[in-house]
Amino acid sequence: MTATKSRARAGGRGRPSKAKGLDLKETILDAAEGLFARHGFYGVTTRQVAAEAGVDTALIHYYFGAKRELFDAVFLRRAEILNQAREASMNAYVKANAGAMTVEGVIEAFIDPLLRISQDGGQGWKSYFVLVAQVNNTPAWGGETMTRFFDPVVHQLVETLKSVRPEAAYRDLYWCYQFLTGSMMLTLSETGRIDSLSEGECHSSDLESVRQRLFAYCAAGFEAVIAKQNKTLASG
Amino acid sequence: MTATKSRARAGGRGRPSKAKGLDLKETILDAAEGLFARHGFYGVTTRQVAAEAGVDTALIHYYFGAKRELFDAVFLRRAEILNQAREASMNAYVKANAGAMTVEGVIEAFIDPLLRISQDGGQGWKSYFVLVAQVNNTPAWGGETMTRFFDPVVHQLVETLKSVRPEAAYRDLYWCYQFLTGSMMLTLSETGRIDSLSEGECHSSDLESVRQRLFAYCAAGFEAVIAKQNKTLASG
DNA sequence: TCCATTTTTCATCAAGTGATGAAAAAGGGC
DNA sequence: GCCCTTTTTCATCACTTGATGAAAAATGGA
Protein backbone atom coordinates (compact mmCIF):
# COMPACT_ATOMS: atom_id res chain seq x y z
CA MET A 1 0.00 0.00 0.00
CA THR A 2 2.68 2.51 1.03
CA ALA A 3 4.92 3.92 -1.66
CA THR A 4 8.49 2.76 -2.04
CA LYS A 5 9.93 6.26 -1.72
CA SER A 6 13.15 4.81 -3.06
CA ARG A 7 14.59 7.80 -4.80
CA ALA A 8 12.51 10.90 -4.30
CA ARG A 9 13.55 13.27 -1.58
CA ALA A 10 11.99 12.81 1.80
CA GLY A 11 10.72 16.10 3.21
CA GLY A 12 8.11 18.74 2.49
CA ARG A 13 6.26 19.67 -0.62
CA GLY A 14 6.97 22.34 -3.16
CA ARG A 15 9.61 23.23 -5.64
CA PRO A 16 13.00 21.56 -5.27
CA SER A 17 16.21 22.43 -7.07
CA LYS A 18 16.12 22.37 -10.85
CA ALA A 19 18.51 19.42 -10.95
CA LYS A 20 16.19 17.38 -8.77
CA GLY A 21 13.27 18.27 -11.02
CA LEU A 22 14.96 16.73 -14.04
CA ASP A 23 15.95 13.78 -11.95
CA LEU A 24 12.36 13.11 -10.97
CA LYS A 25 11.28 13.08 -14.59
CA GLU A 26 13.90 10.45 -15.34
CA THR A 27 12.96 8.52 -12.23
CA ILE A 28 9.37 8.36 -13.41
CA LEU A 29 10.45 7.20 -16.86
CA ASP A 30 12.65 4.51 -15.32
CA ALA A 31 9.84 3.22 -13.15
CA ALA A 32 7.37 3.26 -16.03
CA GLU A 33 9.81 1.51 -18.32
CA GLY A 34 10.36 -1.38 -15.96
CA LEU A 35 6.69 -1.83 -15.21
CA PHE A 36 5.50 -1.52 -18.80
CA ALA A 37 8.12 -4.05 -19.86
CA ARG A 38 7.01 -6.57 -17.26
CA HIS A 39 3.24 -6.17 -17.51
CA GLY A 40 2.41 -4.31 -20.70
CA PHE A 41 0.64 -1.01 -21.16
CA TYR A 42 -2.72 -2.06 -19.75
CA GLY A 43 -1.16 -4.15 -17.01
CA VAL A 44 0.25 -1.10 -15.26
CA THR A 45 -1.57 1.70 -13.47
CA THR A 46 -0.33 5.24 -13.08
CA ARG A 47 -0.53 4.70 -9.34
CA GLN A 48 1.89 1.78 -9.59
CA VAL A 49 4.30 3.91 -11.57
CA ALA A 50 4.01 6.68 -9.02
CA ALA A 51 4.57 4.29 -6.14
CA GLU A 52 7.60 2.71 -7.83
CA ALA A 53 9.08 6.13 -8.51
CA GLY A 54 8.23 7.39 -5.03
CA VAL A 55 6.18 10.23 -6.40
CA ASP A 56 2.63 11.56 -6.26
CA THR A 57 0.26 10.33 -8.96
CA ALA A 58 -0.59 13.84 -10.04
CA LEU A 59 3.06 14.55 -10.79
CA ILE A 60 3.02 12.03 -13.59
CA HIS A 61 0.20 13.86 -15.29
CA TYR A 62 1.90 17.16 -14.63
CA TYR A 63 5.03 16.03 -16.48
CA PHE A 64 3.67 13.70 -19.15
CA GLY A 65 -0.07 14.22 -19.50
CA ALA A 66 -2.13 11.14 -20.22
CA LYS A 67 -0.95 7.61 -19.52
CA ARG A 68 -0.44 6.86 -23.19
CA GLU A 69 1.79 9.91 -23.55
CA LEU A 70 3.90 8.57 -20.71
CA PHE A 71 4.28 5.31 -22.61
CA ASP A 72 5.31 7.14 -25.76
CA ALA A 73 7.85 9.14 -23.77
CA VAL A 74 9.32 5.90 -22.46
CA PHE A 75 9.48 4.44 -25.94
CA LEU A 76 10.94 7.55 -27.50
CA ARG A 77 13.64 8.17 -24.91
CA ARG A 78 15.91 5.37 -26.08
CA ALA A 79 14.75 4.92 -29.67
CA GLU A 80 16.91 7.71 -31.00
CA ILE A 81 20.04 6.49 -29.21
CA LEU A 82 19.38 3.06 -30.62
CA ASN A 83 18.95 4.27 -34.18
CA GLN A 84 22.09 6.37 -34.04
CA ALA A 85 24.14 3.47 -32.71
CA ARG A 86 22.93 1.12 -35.41
CA GLU A 87 23.34 3.63 -38.21
CA ALA A 88 26.86 4.45 -37.05
CA SER A 89 27.73 0.78 -36.83
CA MET A 90 26.52 0.06 -40.34
CA ASN A 91 28.21 3.11 -41.81
CA ALA A 92 31.46 2.15 -40.13
CA TYR A 93 31.23 -1.36 -41.52
CA VAL A 94 30.51 -0.16 -45.04
CA LYS A 95 33.37 2.29 -44.88
CA ALA A 96 35.86 -0.23 -43.51
CA ASN A 97 34.92 -3.06 -45.88
CA ALA A 98 33.88 -1.16 -48.97
CA GLY A 99 35.29 -3.68 -51.40
CA ALA A 100 34.74 -6.89 -49.46
CA MET A 101 31.45 -6.78 -47.60
CA THR A 102 29.81 -10.04 -46.60
CA VAL A 103 26.23 -10.82 -45.70
CA GLU A 104 27.33 -11.94 -42.28
CA GLY A 105 29.35 -8.78 -41.75
CA VAL A 106 26.41 -6.55 -42.60
CA ILE A 107 24.09 -8.50 -40.33
CA GLU A 108 26.59 -8.32 -37.50
CA ALA A 109 26.88 -4.57 -37.94
CA PHE A 110 23.09 -4.36 -37.74
CA ILE A 111 22.56 -6.56 -34.68
CA ASP A 112 25.71 -6.25 -32.62
CA PRO A 113 25.08 -2.70 -31.33
CA LEU A 114 21.91 -3.96 -29.69
CA LEU A 115 23.69 -6.86 -28.02
CA ARG A 116 26.44 -4.57 -26.75
CA ILE A 117 24.00 -2.00 -25.43
CA SER A 118 22.03 -4.74 -23.71
CA GLN A 119 25.20 -6.07 -22.10
CA ASP A 120 26.65 -2.75 -21.02
CA GLY A 121 23.65 -0.48 -20.70
CA GLY A 122 22.21 -1.69 -17.42
CA GLN A 123 18.74 -2.79 -16.39
CA GLY A 124 17.01 0.15 -18.09
CA TRP A 125 18.08 -1.02 -21.50
CA LYS A 126 17.14 -4.62 -20.73
CA SER A 127 13.64 -3.48 -19.88
CA TYR A 128 13.53 -1.35 -22.98
CA PHE A 129 14.29 -4.29 -25.26
CA VAL A 130 11.54 -6.30 -23.61
CA LEU A 131 9.23 -3.40 -24.31
CA VAL A 132 10.24 -3.19 -27.96
CA ALA A 133 9.81 -6.93 -28.41
CA GLN A 134 6.36 -6.64 -26.91
CA VAL A 135 5.38 -3.78 -29.19
CA ASN A 136 6.79 -5.70 -32.14
CA ASN A 137 4.31 -8.49 -31.42
CA THR A 138 1.31 -6.25 -30.78
CA PRO A 139 -1.02 -6.47 -33.76
CA ALA A 140 -3.32 -3.58 -32.86
CA TRP A 141 -0.85 -0.68 -32.89
CA GLY A 142 2.58 -2.32 -32.65
CA GLY A 143 3.32 -2.48 -36.37
CA GLU A 144 2.59 1.19 -36.80
CA THR A 145 4.76 2.13 -33.82
CA MET A 146 7.69 0.03 -35.01
CA THR A 147 7.34 1.51 -38.48
CA ARG A 148 7.36 5.04 -37.15
CA PHE A 149 10.53 4.59 -35.13
CA PHE A 150 12.62 1.95 -36.82
CA ASP A 151 11.89 1.84 -40.55
CA PRO A 152 14.83 3.95 -41.75
CA VAL A 153 17.57 1.78 -40.28
CA VAL A 154 15.87 -1.35 -41.61
CA HIS A 155 15.78 0.09 -45.10
CA GLN A 156 19.46 0.89 -44.71
CA LEU A 157 20.10 -2.77 -43.86
CA VAL A 158 18.11 -4.03 -46.84
CA GLU A 159 19.80 -1.65 -49.26
CA THR A 160 23.25 -2.61 -48.01
CA LEU A 161 22.43 -6.29 -48.37
CA LYS A 162 21.12 -5.62 -51.85
CA SER A 163 24.44 -4.06 -52.77
CA VAL A 164 26.27 -7.13 -51.46
CA ARG A 165 23.96 -9.56 -53.29
CA PRO A 166 22.57 -7.65 -56.27
CA GLU A 167 20.95 -10.79 -57.63
CA ALA A 168 18.68 -11.04 -54.55
CA ALA A 169 15.06 -9.96 -54.93
CA TYR A 170 13.78 -7.37 -52.47
CA ARG A 171 10.94 -9.74 -51.67
CA ASP A 172 13.42 -12.28 -50.33
CA LEU A 173 15.39 -9.71 -48.40
CA TYR A 174 12.28 -8.45 -46.63
CA TRP A 175 11.12 -11.93 -45.69
CA CYS A 176 14.55 -12.78 -44.36
CA TYR A 177 14.61 -9.55 -42.41
CA GLN A 178 11.36 -10.57 -40.75
CA PHE A 179 12.86 -13.92 -39.76
CA LEU A 180 15.94 -12.15 -38.44
CA THR A 181 14.02 -9.62 -36.39
CA GLY A 182 11.89 -12.34 -34.84
CA SER A 183 14.98 -14.18 -33.61
CA MET A 184 16.66 -11.00 -32.49
CA MET A 185 13.75 -9.57 -30.55
CA LEU A 186 12.99 -12.81 -28.76
CA THR A 187 16.66 -13.12 -27.83
CA LEU A 188 16.91 -9.55 -26.58
CA SER A 189 13.84 -9.89 -24.40
CA GLU A 190 15.60 -12.64 -22.41
CA THR A 191 12.42 -14.41 -21.35
CA GLY A 192 14.31 -17.20 -19.62
CA ARG A 193 12.47 -19.82 -21.61
CA ILE A 194 15.65 -21.25 -23.11
CA ASP A 195 17.03 -21.71 -19.59
CA SER A 196 14.30 -24.06 -18.49
CA LEU A 197 13.87 -25.63 -21.92
CA SER A 198 17.54 -26.59 -22.12
CA GLU A 199 17.62 -27.57 -18.46
CA GLY A 200 20.45 -25.21 -17.66
CA GLU A 201 22.48 -25.84 -20.80
CA CYS A 202 21.82 -22.30 -22.08
CA HIS A 203 21.10 -18.97 -20.43
CA SER A 204 19.02 -16.12 -21.82
CA SER A 205 21.45 -13.57 -20.49
CA ASP A 206 24.48 -15.18 -22.14
CA LEU A 207 24.69 -12.78 -25.07
CA GLU A 208 28.24 -13.85 -25.85
CA SER A 209 26.89 -17.24 -26.89
CA VAL A 210 24.27 -15.45 -28.94
CA ARG A 211 26.95 -13.44 -30.71
CA GLN A 212 28.80 -16.65 -31.58
CA ARG A 213 25.71 -18.09 -33.24
CA LEU A 214 23.07 -15.58 -34.32
CA PHE A 215 25.09 -13.76 -36.99
CA ALA A 216 26.16 -16.97 -38.69
CA TYR A 217 22.66 -18.40 -38.38
CA CYS A 218 20.98 -15.43 -40.04
CA ALA A 219 23.62 -15.01 -42.71
CA ALA A 220 23.35 -18.65 -43.74
CA GLY A 221 19.58 -18.26 -43.81
CA PHE A 222 19.77 -15.24 -46.10
CA GLU A 223 22.19 -16.97 -48.45
CA ALA A 224 20.08 -20.10 -48.61
CA VAL A 225 16.88 -18.20 -49.41
CA ILE A 226 18.57 -16.07 -52.06
CA ALA A 227 20.10 -19.14 -53.68
CA LYS A 228 16.91 -21.14 -53.58
CA GLN A 229 14.66 -18.44 -54.96
CA ASN A 230 17.04 -17.63 -57.79
CA LYS A 231 17.22 -21.31 -58.69
CA THR A 232 13.43 -21.58 -58.62
CA LEU A 233 13.11 -18.51 -60.81
CA ALA A 234 15.70 -19.73 -63.29
CA SER A 235 14.10 -23.10 -63.70
CA GLY A 236 10.52 -21.77 -63.73
CA MET B 1 -22.62 1.13 -25.15
CA THR B 2 -25.19 -1.44 -26.26
CA ALA B 3 -24.06 -5.01 -26.67
CA THR B 4 -23.51 -6.49 -30.08
CA LYS B 5 -25.94 -9.36 -29.50
CA SER B 6 -24.45 -10.95 -32.58
CA ARG B 7 -24.87 -14.60 -31.82
CA ALA B 8 -26.82 -15.21 -28.66
CA ARG B 9 -30.49 -15.89 -28.96
CA ALA B 10 -32.83 -12.93 -28.78
CA GLY B 11 -35.69 -13.53 -26.37
CA GLY B 12 -36.35 -14.15 -22.70
CA ARG B 13 -34.13 -15.33 -19.92
CA GLY B 14 -33.69 -18.75 -18.48
CA ARG B 15 -32.47 -22.12 -19.55
CA PRO B 16 -32.20 -22.78 -23.27
CA SER B 17 -31.62 -26.11 -25.00
CA LYS B 18 -28.53 -28.03 -24.01
CA ALA B 19 -27.04 -27.59 -27.49
CA LYS B 20 -27.34 -23.82 -27.20
CA GLY B 21 -25.70 -23.94 -23.82
CA LEU B 22 -22.56 -25.54 -25.21
CA ASP B 23 -22.70 -23.13 -28.10
CA LEU B 24 -22.67 -20.17 -25.75
CA LYS B 25 -19.60 -21.45 -24.00
CA GLU B 26 -17.79 -21.66 -27.31
CA THR B 27 -19.11 -18.26 -28.33
CA ILE B 28 -17.64 -16.76 -25.18
CA LEU B 29 -14.30 -18.45 -25.83
CA ASP B 30 -14.28 -17.17 -29.42
CA ALA B 31 -14.99 -13.63 -28.33
CA ALA B 32 -12.39 -13.76 -25.58
CA GLU B 33 -9.81 -15.24 -27.93
CA GLY B 34 -10.15 -12.46 -30.47
CA LEU B 35 -10.07 -9.70 -27.89
CA PHE B 36 -7.18 -11.12 -25.87
CA ALA B 37 -5.19 -11.54 -29.07
CA ARG B 38 -5.72 -7.94 -30.12
CA HIS B 39 -5.31 -6.20 -26.78
CA GLY B 40 -3.67 -8.60 -24.36
CA PHE B 41 -4.96 -9.94 -21.08
CA TYR B 42 -5.10 -6.64 -19.22
CA GLY B 43 -6.35 -4.74 -22.27
CA VAL B 44 -9.67 -6.57 -22.24
CA THR B 45 -12.50 -6.40 -19.72
CA THR B 46 -14.98 -9.13 -18.98
CA ARG B 47 -17.69 -6.70 -20.03
CA GLN B 48 -16.13 -6.35 -23.48
CA VAL B 49 -16.00 -10.11 -23.83
CA ALA B 50 -19.63 -10.36 -22.75
CA ALA B 51 -20.68 -7.64 -25.19
CA GLU B 52 -18.78 -9.22 -28.08
CA ALA B 53 -20.34 -12.60 -27.32
CA GLY B 54 -23.79 -11.08 -26.82
CA VAL B 55 -24.03 -12.45 -23.31
CA ASP B 56 -24.47 -11.20 -19.76
CA THR B 57 -21.30 -10.50 -17.82
CA ALA B 58 -22.30 -12.82 -15.02
CA LEU B 59 -22.54 -15.71 -17.44
CA ILE B 60 -18.83 -15.58 -18.06
CA HIS B 61 -18.16 -16.04 -14.37
CA TYR B 62 -20.77 -18.75 -14.20
CA TYR B 63 -19.00 -20.78 -16.88
CA PHE B 64 -15.34 -19.95 -16.34
CA GLY B 65 -14.89 -18.34 -12.93
CA ALA B 66 -12.29 -15.59 -12.68
CA LYS B 67 -11.00 -13.67 -15.66
CA ARG B 68 -7.65 -15.43 -15.56
CA GLU B 69 -9.36 -18.80 -15.71
CA LEU B 70 -11.17 -17.64 -18.83
CA PHE B 71 -7.81 -16.79 -20.38
CA ASP B 72 -6.42 -20.19 -19.49
CA ALA B 73 -9.46 -21.85 -21.01
CA VAL B 74 -8.87 -19.92 -24.22
CA PHE B 75 -5.22 -20.91 -24.26
CA LEU B 76 -5.88 -24.53 -23.44
CA ARG B 77 -8.67 -25.09 -25.97
CA ARG B 78 -6.39 -25.20 -28.99
CA ALA B 79 -3.07 -26.14 -27.39
CA GLU B 80 -3.82 -29.83 -27.37
CA ILE B 81 -4.95 -29.88 -30.99
CA LEU B 82 -1.77 -28.07 -31.91
CA ASN B 83 0.49 -30.46 -30.05
CA GLN B 84 -1.19 -33.50 -31.55
CA ALA B 85 -0.87 -32.12 -35.08
CA ARG B 86 2.80 -31.35 -34.64
CA GLU B 87 3.62 -34.63 -32.98
CA ALA B 88 1.81 -36.56 -35.71
CA SER B 89 3.60 -34.59 -38.41
CA MET B 90 7.00 -35.28 -36.93
CA ASN B 91 6.28 -38.94 -36.34
CA ALA B 92 5.07 -39.31 -39.92
CA TYR B 93 8.23 -37.67 -41.22
CA VAL B 94 10.51 -39.85 -39.14
CA LYS B 95 8.65 -42.97 -40.24
CA ALA B 96 8.66 -42.06 -43.93
CA ASN B 97 12.29 -40.96 -44.06
CA ALA B 98 13.87 -43.19 -41.47
CA GLY B 99 17.12 -43.65 -43.37
CA ALA B 100 17.41 -40.27 -45.03
CA MET B 101 16.23 -37.52 -42.74
CA THR B 102 17.45 -33.99 -43.35
CA VAL B 103 17.58 -31.00 -41.06
CA GLU B 104 15.28 -29.11 -43.40
CA GLY B 105 12.84 -32.00 -43.52
CA VAL B 106 12.61 -32.20 -39.74
CA ILE B 107 12.14 -28.45 -39.42
CA GLU B 108 9.43 -28.50 -42.07
CA ALA B 109 7.64 -31.29 -40.24
CA PHE B 110 7.81 -29.17 -37.09
CA ILE B 111 6.60 -25.86 -38.55
CA ASP B 112 4.38 -26.77 -41.46
CA PRO B 113 1.40 -28.00 -39.42
CA LEU B 114 1.14 -24.54 -37.89
CA LEU B 115 1.20 -22.83 -41.26
CA ARG B 116 -1.44 -25.18 -42.61
CA ILE B 117 -3.70 -24.74 -39.61
CA SER B 118 -3.32 -20.99 -39.84
CA GLN B 119 -4.25 -21.07 -43.53
CA ASP B 120 -7.18 -23.43 -43.25
CA GLY B 121 -8.38 -23.02 -39.67
CA GLY B 122 -10.21 -19.72 -39.93
CA GLN B 123 -10.00 -16.53 -37.93
CA GLY B 124 -10.09 -18.31 -34.58
CA TRP B 125 -6.76 -19.96 -35.24
CA LYS B 126 -5.24 -16.73 -36.52
CA SER B 127 -6.17 -15.04 -33.28
CA TYR B 128 -4.83 -17.96 -31.33
CA PHE B 129 -1.40 -17.70 -32.91
CA VAL B 130 -1.28 -14.01 -32.12
CA LEU B 131 -2.07 -14.92 -28.56
CA VAL B 132 0.67 -17.53 -28.36
CA ALA B 133 3.20 -15.14 -29.87
CA GLN B 134 2.22 -12.60 -27.27
CA VAL B 135 2.58 -15.05 -24.41
CA ASN B 136 5.92 -16.17 -25.83
CA ASN B 137 7.20 -12.61 -25.45
CA THR B 138 5.76 -12.01 -21.99
CA PRO B 139 8.59 -12.12 -19.47
CA ALA B 140 6.49 -12.18 -16.28
CA TRP B 141 4.56 -15.44 -16.79
CA GLY B 142 4.91 -16.19 -20.51
CA GLY B 143 7.93 -18.45 -20.27
CA GLU B 144 6.29 -20.61 -17.68
CA THR B 145 3.07 -20.88 -19.68
CA MET B 146 4.89 -21.83 -22.87
CA THR B 147 6.93 -24.39 -20.96
CA ARG B 148 3.85 -25.96 -19.46
CA PHE B 149 2.08 -26.40 -22.78
CA PHE B 150 4.72 -26.77 -25.46
CA ASP B 151 7.91 -28.24 -24.01
CA PRO B 152 7.35 -31.89 -25.01
CA VAL B 153 7.06 -31.30 -28.74
CA VAL B 154 10.10 -29.02 -28.67
CA HIS B 155 12.15 -31.72 -26.99
CA GLN B 156 10.94 -34.10 -29.65
CA LEU B 157 12.24 -31.70 -32.30
CA VAL B 158 15.61 -31.32 -30.62
CA GLU B 159 16.04 -35.06 -30.15
CA THR B 160 15.17 -35.74 -33.77
CA LEU B 161 17.63 -33.13 -34.94
CA LYS B 162 20.26 -34.63 -32.67
CA SER B 163 19.72 -37.99 -34.34
CA VAL B 164 20.20 -36.38 -37.76
CA ARG B 165 23.33 -34.49 -36.69
CA PRO B 166 24.84 -36.48 -33.83
CA GLU B 167 27.91 -34.26 -33.83
CA ALA B 168 25.81 -31.22 -32.87
CA ALA B 169 25.93 -30.05 -29.25
CA TYR B 170 22.62 -29.67 -27.46
CA ARG B 171 23.64 -26.14 -26.56
CA ASP B 172 23.69 -25.24 -30.25
CA LEU B 173 20.43 -26.98 -30.99
CA TYR B 174 18.64 -25.09 -28.21
CA TRP B 175 19.98 -21.73 -29.32
CA CYS B 176 18.98 -22.44 -32.89
CA TYR B 177 15.56 -23.50 -31.73
CA GLN B 178 15.16 -20.15 -30.02
CA PHE B 179 16.06 -18.34 -33.24
CA LEU B 180 13.62 -20.52 -35.13
CA THR B 181 10.75 -19.98 -32.76
CA GLY B 182 11.26 -16.23 -32.81
CA SER B 183 10.94 -16.17 -36.59
CA MET B 184 8.03 -18.57 -36.60
CA MET B 185 5.99 -16.80 -33.93
CA LEU B 186 6.45 -13.37 -35.45
CA THR B 187 5.43 -14.77 -38.84
CA LEU B 188 2.37 -16.53 -37.48
CA SER B 189 1.14 -13.43 -35.69
CA GLU B 190 0.88 -11.62 -39.05
CA THR B 191 1.36 -8.16 -37.63
CA GLY B 192 1.30 -6.52 -41.06
CA ARG B 193 4.63 -4.87 -40.45
CA ILE B 194 6.28 -6.53 -43.44
CA ASP B 195 3.53 -5.18 -45.65
CA SER B 196 4.27 -1.55 -44.92
CA LEU B 197 8.01 -2.11 -44.55
CA SER B 198 8.27 -3.68 -48.01
CA GLU B 199 5.84 -1.17 -49.49
CA GLY B 200 3.52 -3.86 -50.77
CA GLU B 201 6.19 -6.25 -51.97
CA CYS B 202 5.32 -8.80 -49.26
CA HIS B 203 2.17 -9.66 -47.33
CA SER B 204 1.94 -11.04 -43.80
CA SER B 205 -0.88 -13.34 -44.79
CA ASP B 206 1.03 -14.89 -47.69
CA LEU B 207 2.03 -18.07 -45.90
CA GLU B 208 2.87 -19.80 -49.16
CA SER B 209 5.78 -17.42 -49.57
CA VAL B 210 6.75 -18.16 -45.99
CA ARG B 211 6.74 -21.87 -46.71
CA GLN B 212 9.06 -21.34 -49.68
CA ARG B 213 11.59 -19.53 -47.49
CA LEU B 214 11.36 -20.22 -43.77
CA PHE B 215 12.26 -23.92 -43.81
CA ALA B 216 15.34 -23.37 -45.96
CA TYR B 217 16.30 -20.32 -43.91
CA CYS B 218 16.18 -22.12 -40.58
CA ALA B 219 17.81 -25.28 -41.88
CA ALA B 220 20.74 -23.35 -43.30
CA GLY B 221 21.03 -21.50 -40.02
CA PHE B 222 21.16 -24.73 -38.02
CA GLU B 223 23.77 -26.24 -40.33
CA ALA B 224 25.92 -23.13 -40.20
CA VAL B 225 25.87 -22.94 -36.41
CA ILE B 226 26.64 -26.63 -36.01
CA ALA B 227 29.52 -26.41 -38.46
CA LYS B 228 30.95 -23.26 -36.94
CA GLN B 229 30.79 -24.44 -33.34
CA ASN B 230 32.37 -27.78 -34.17
CA LYS B 231 35.14 -26.01 -36.02
CA THR B 232 35.71 -23.64 -33.10
CA LEU B 233 35.80 -26.55 -30.68
CA ALA B 234 38.21 -28.55 -32.81
CA SER B 235 40.66 -25.69 -33.15
CA GLY B 236 40.28 -24.52 -29.57
C1' DT C 1 -48.41 -31.51 -14.18
C1' DC C 2 -45.29 -30.68 -10.67
C1' DC C 3 -40.75 -30.23 -9.04
C1' DA C 4 -35.78 -30.34 -8.83
C1' DT C 5 -32.09 -28.72 -11.66
C1' DT C 6 -29.66 -25.83 -14.72
C1' DT C 7 -29.07 -21.66 -17.12
C1' DT C 8 -29.62 -16.71 -17.62
C1' DT C 9 -30.54 -12.11 -15.99
C1' DC C 10 -30.62 -8.29 -12.81
C1' DA C 11 -28.94 -5.31 -9.39
C1' DT C 12 -25.35 -4.13 -6.99
C1' DC C 13 -20.79 -4.00 -4.32
C1' DA C 14 -16.27 -2.67 -2.96
C1' DA C 15 -12.15 -1.50 -4.89
C1' DG C 16 -9.56 0.69 -8.15
C1' DT C 17 -9.10 3.60 -12.50
C1' DG C 18 -7.25 7.90 -15.03
C1' DA C 19 -7.59 12.44 -14.43
C1' DT C 20 -8.01 17.32 -12.53
C1' DG C 21 -8.38 21.82 -9.92
C1' DA C 22 -6.78 24.20 -6.27
C1' DA C 23 -3.86 24.92 -2.62
C1' DA C 24 0.66 24.60 -0.52
C1' DA C 25 5.60 24.80 -0.67
C1' DA C 26 9.93 26.19 -2.67
C1' DG C 27 12.78 28.87 -5.75
C1' DG C 28 14.67 32.82 -8.24
C1' DG C 29 14.78 37.77 -9.84
C1' DC C 30 14.66 42.22 -8.20
C1' DG D 1 12.10 40.70 1.81
C1' DC D 2 8.62 40.55 -1.75
C1' DC D 3 6.37 38.62 -5.63
C1' DC D 4 5.96 35.78 -9.62
C1' DT D 5 6.74 31.26 -11.36
C1' DT D 6 7.41 26.37 -11.04
C1' DT D 7 6.93 22.16 -8.69
C1' DT D 8 4.60 19.10 -5.53
C1' DT D 9 0.77 17.55 -2.76
C1' DC D 10 -3.96 16.83 -1.44
C1' DA D 11 -8.64 15.80 -2.05
C1' DT D 12 -11.75 14.26 -4.92
C1' DC D 13 -14.54 13.24 -9.18
C1' DA D 14 -16.85 10.43 -12.46
C1' DC D 15 -16.39 6.15 -14.16
C1' DT D 16 -14.91 1.35 -14.81
C1' DT D 17 -13.35 -2.86 -12.96
C1' DG D 18 -14.03 -7.97 -11.54
C1' DA D 19 -17.08 -10.30 -9.01
C1' DT D 20 -21.39 -12.14 -6.52
C1' DG D 21 -26.03 -13.42 -4.51
C1' DA D 22 -30.52 -13.93 -5.44
C1' DA D 23 -34.29 -14.06 -8.36
C1' DA D 24 -36.34 -15.38 -12.70
C1' DA D 25 -36.90 -18.36 -16.59
C1' DA D 26 -36.44 -22.56 -19.02
C1' DT D 27 -35.87 -27.60 -18.99
C1' DG D 28 -36.50 -32.55 -18.19
C1' DG D 29 -37.85 -36.53 -15.43
C1' DA D 30 -41.49 -38.58 -12.59
Coordinates of N, CA and C in Angstrom, one line a residue, chain A residues 137 178 182 186, chain B residues 82 86 114 128-137 146 150 177 179-191 214:
Chain A
N137 N 5.3 -7.4 -31.3 CA 4.3 -8.5 -31.4 C 2.9 -8.0 -31.1
Q178 N 12.4 -10.2 -41.8 CA 11.4 -10.6 -40.8 C 11.8 -11.8 -39.9
G182 N 12.6 -11.5 -35.8 CA 11.9 -12.3 -34.8 C 12.9 -13.0 -33.9
L186 N 13.2 -11.8 -29.8 CA 13.0 -12.8 -28.8 C 14.2 -13.0 -27.9
Chain B
L82 N -3.0 -28.5 -31.3 CA -1.8 -28.1 -31.9 C -0.7 -29.1 -31.6
R86 N 1.4 -31.4 -34.4 CA 2.8 -31.3 -34.6 C 3.5 -32.7 -34.4
L114 N 1.6 -25.8 -38.4 CA 1.1 -24.5 -37.9 C 0.7 -23.7 -39.1
Y128 N -5.5 -17.1 -32.3 CA -4.8 -18.0 -31.3 C -3.3 -17.8 -31.5
F129 N -2.8 -17.8 -32.7 CA -1.4 -17.7 -32.9 C -0.9 -16.3 -32.4
V130 N -1.7 -15.3 -32.7 CA -1.3 -14.0 -32.1 C -1.1 -14.1 -30.6
L131 N -2.1 -14.8 -30.0 CA -2.1 -14.9 -28.6 C -0.8 -15.7 -28.1
V132 N -0.5 -16.7 -28.8 CA 0.7 -17.5 -28.4 C 1.9 -16.7 -28.5
A133 N 2.0 -16.0 -29.6 CA 3.2 -15.1 -29.9 C 3.4 -14.1 -28.8
Q134 N 2.2 -13.6 -28.3 CA 2.2 -12.6 -27.3 C 2.7 -13.2 -25.9
V135 N 2.2 -14.4 -25.6 CA 2.6 -15.1 -24.4 C 4.1 -15.4 -24.5
N136 N 4.5 -15.8 -25.6 CA 5.9 -16.2 -25.8 C 6.8 -15.0 -25.5
N137 N 6.4 -13.8 -25.7 CA 7.2 -12.6 -25.4 C 6.9 -11.9 -24.1
M146 N 4.4 -21.1 -21.7 CA 4.9 -21.8 -22.9 C 5.5 -23.2 -22.5
F150 N 4.1 -26.4 -24.2 CA 4.7 -26.8 -25.5 C 6.1 -27.4 -25.3
Y177 N 17.0 -23.4 -31.9 CA 15.6 -23.5 -31.7 C 15.0 -22.2 -31.3
F179 N 16.1 -19.2 -32.1 CA 16.1 -18.3 -33.2 C 14.9 -18.7 -34.1
L180 N 14.7 -20.0 -34.3 CA 13.6 -20.5 -35.1 C 12.3 -20.1 -34.6
T181 N 12.1 -20.3 -33.3 CA 10.7 -20.0 -32.8 C 10.4 -18.5 -32.8
G182 N 11.5 -17.7 -32.7 CA 11.3 -16.2 -32.8 C 10.8 -15.9 -34.2
S183 N 11.4 -16.4 -35.2 CA 10.9 -16.2 -36.6 C 9.5 -16.7 -36.8
M184 N 9.3 -17.9 -36.3 CA 8.0 -18.6 -36.6 C 6.9 -17.8 -35.9
M185 N 7.1 -17.5 -34.7 CA 6.0 -16.8 -33.9 C 5.7 -15.4 -34.5
L186 N 6.7 -14.7 -34.9 CA 6.4 -13.4 -35.4 C 5.7 -13.5 -36.8
T187 N 6.1 -14.5 -37.5 CA 5.4 -14.8 -38.8 C 4.0 -15.2 -38.6
L188 N 3.7 -16.0 -37.7 CA 2.4 -16.5 -37.5 C 1.5 -15.4 -36.9
S189 N 2.0 -14.4 -36.3 CA 1.1 -13.4 -35.7 C 0.7 -12.4 -36.7
E190 N 1.3 -12.4 -37.9 CA 0.9 -11.6 -39.0 C 0.6 -10.2 -38.6
T191 N 1.6 -9.5 -38.1 CA 1.4 -8.2 -37.6 C 1.1 -7.1 -38.7
L214 N 11.0 -20.0 -45.2 CA 11.4 -20.2 -43.8 C 12.1 -21.5 -43.5

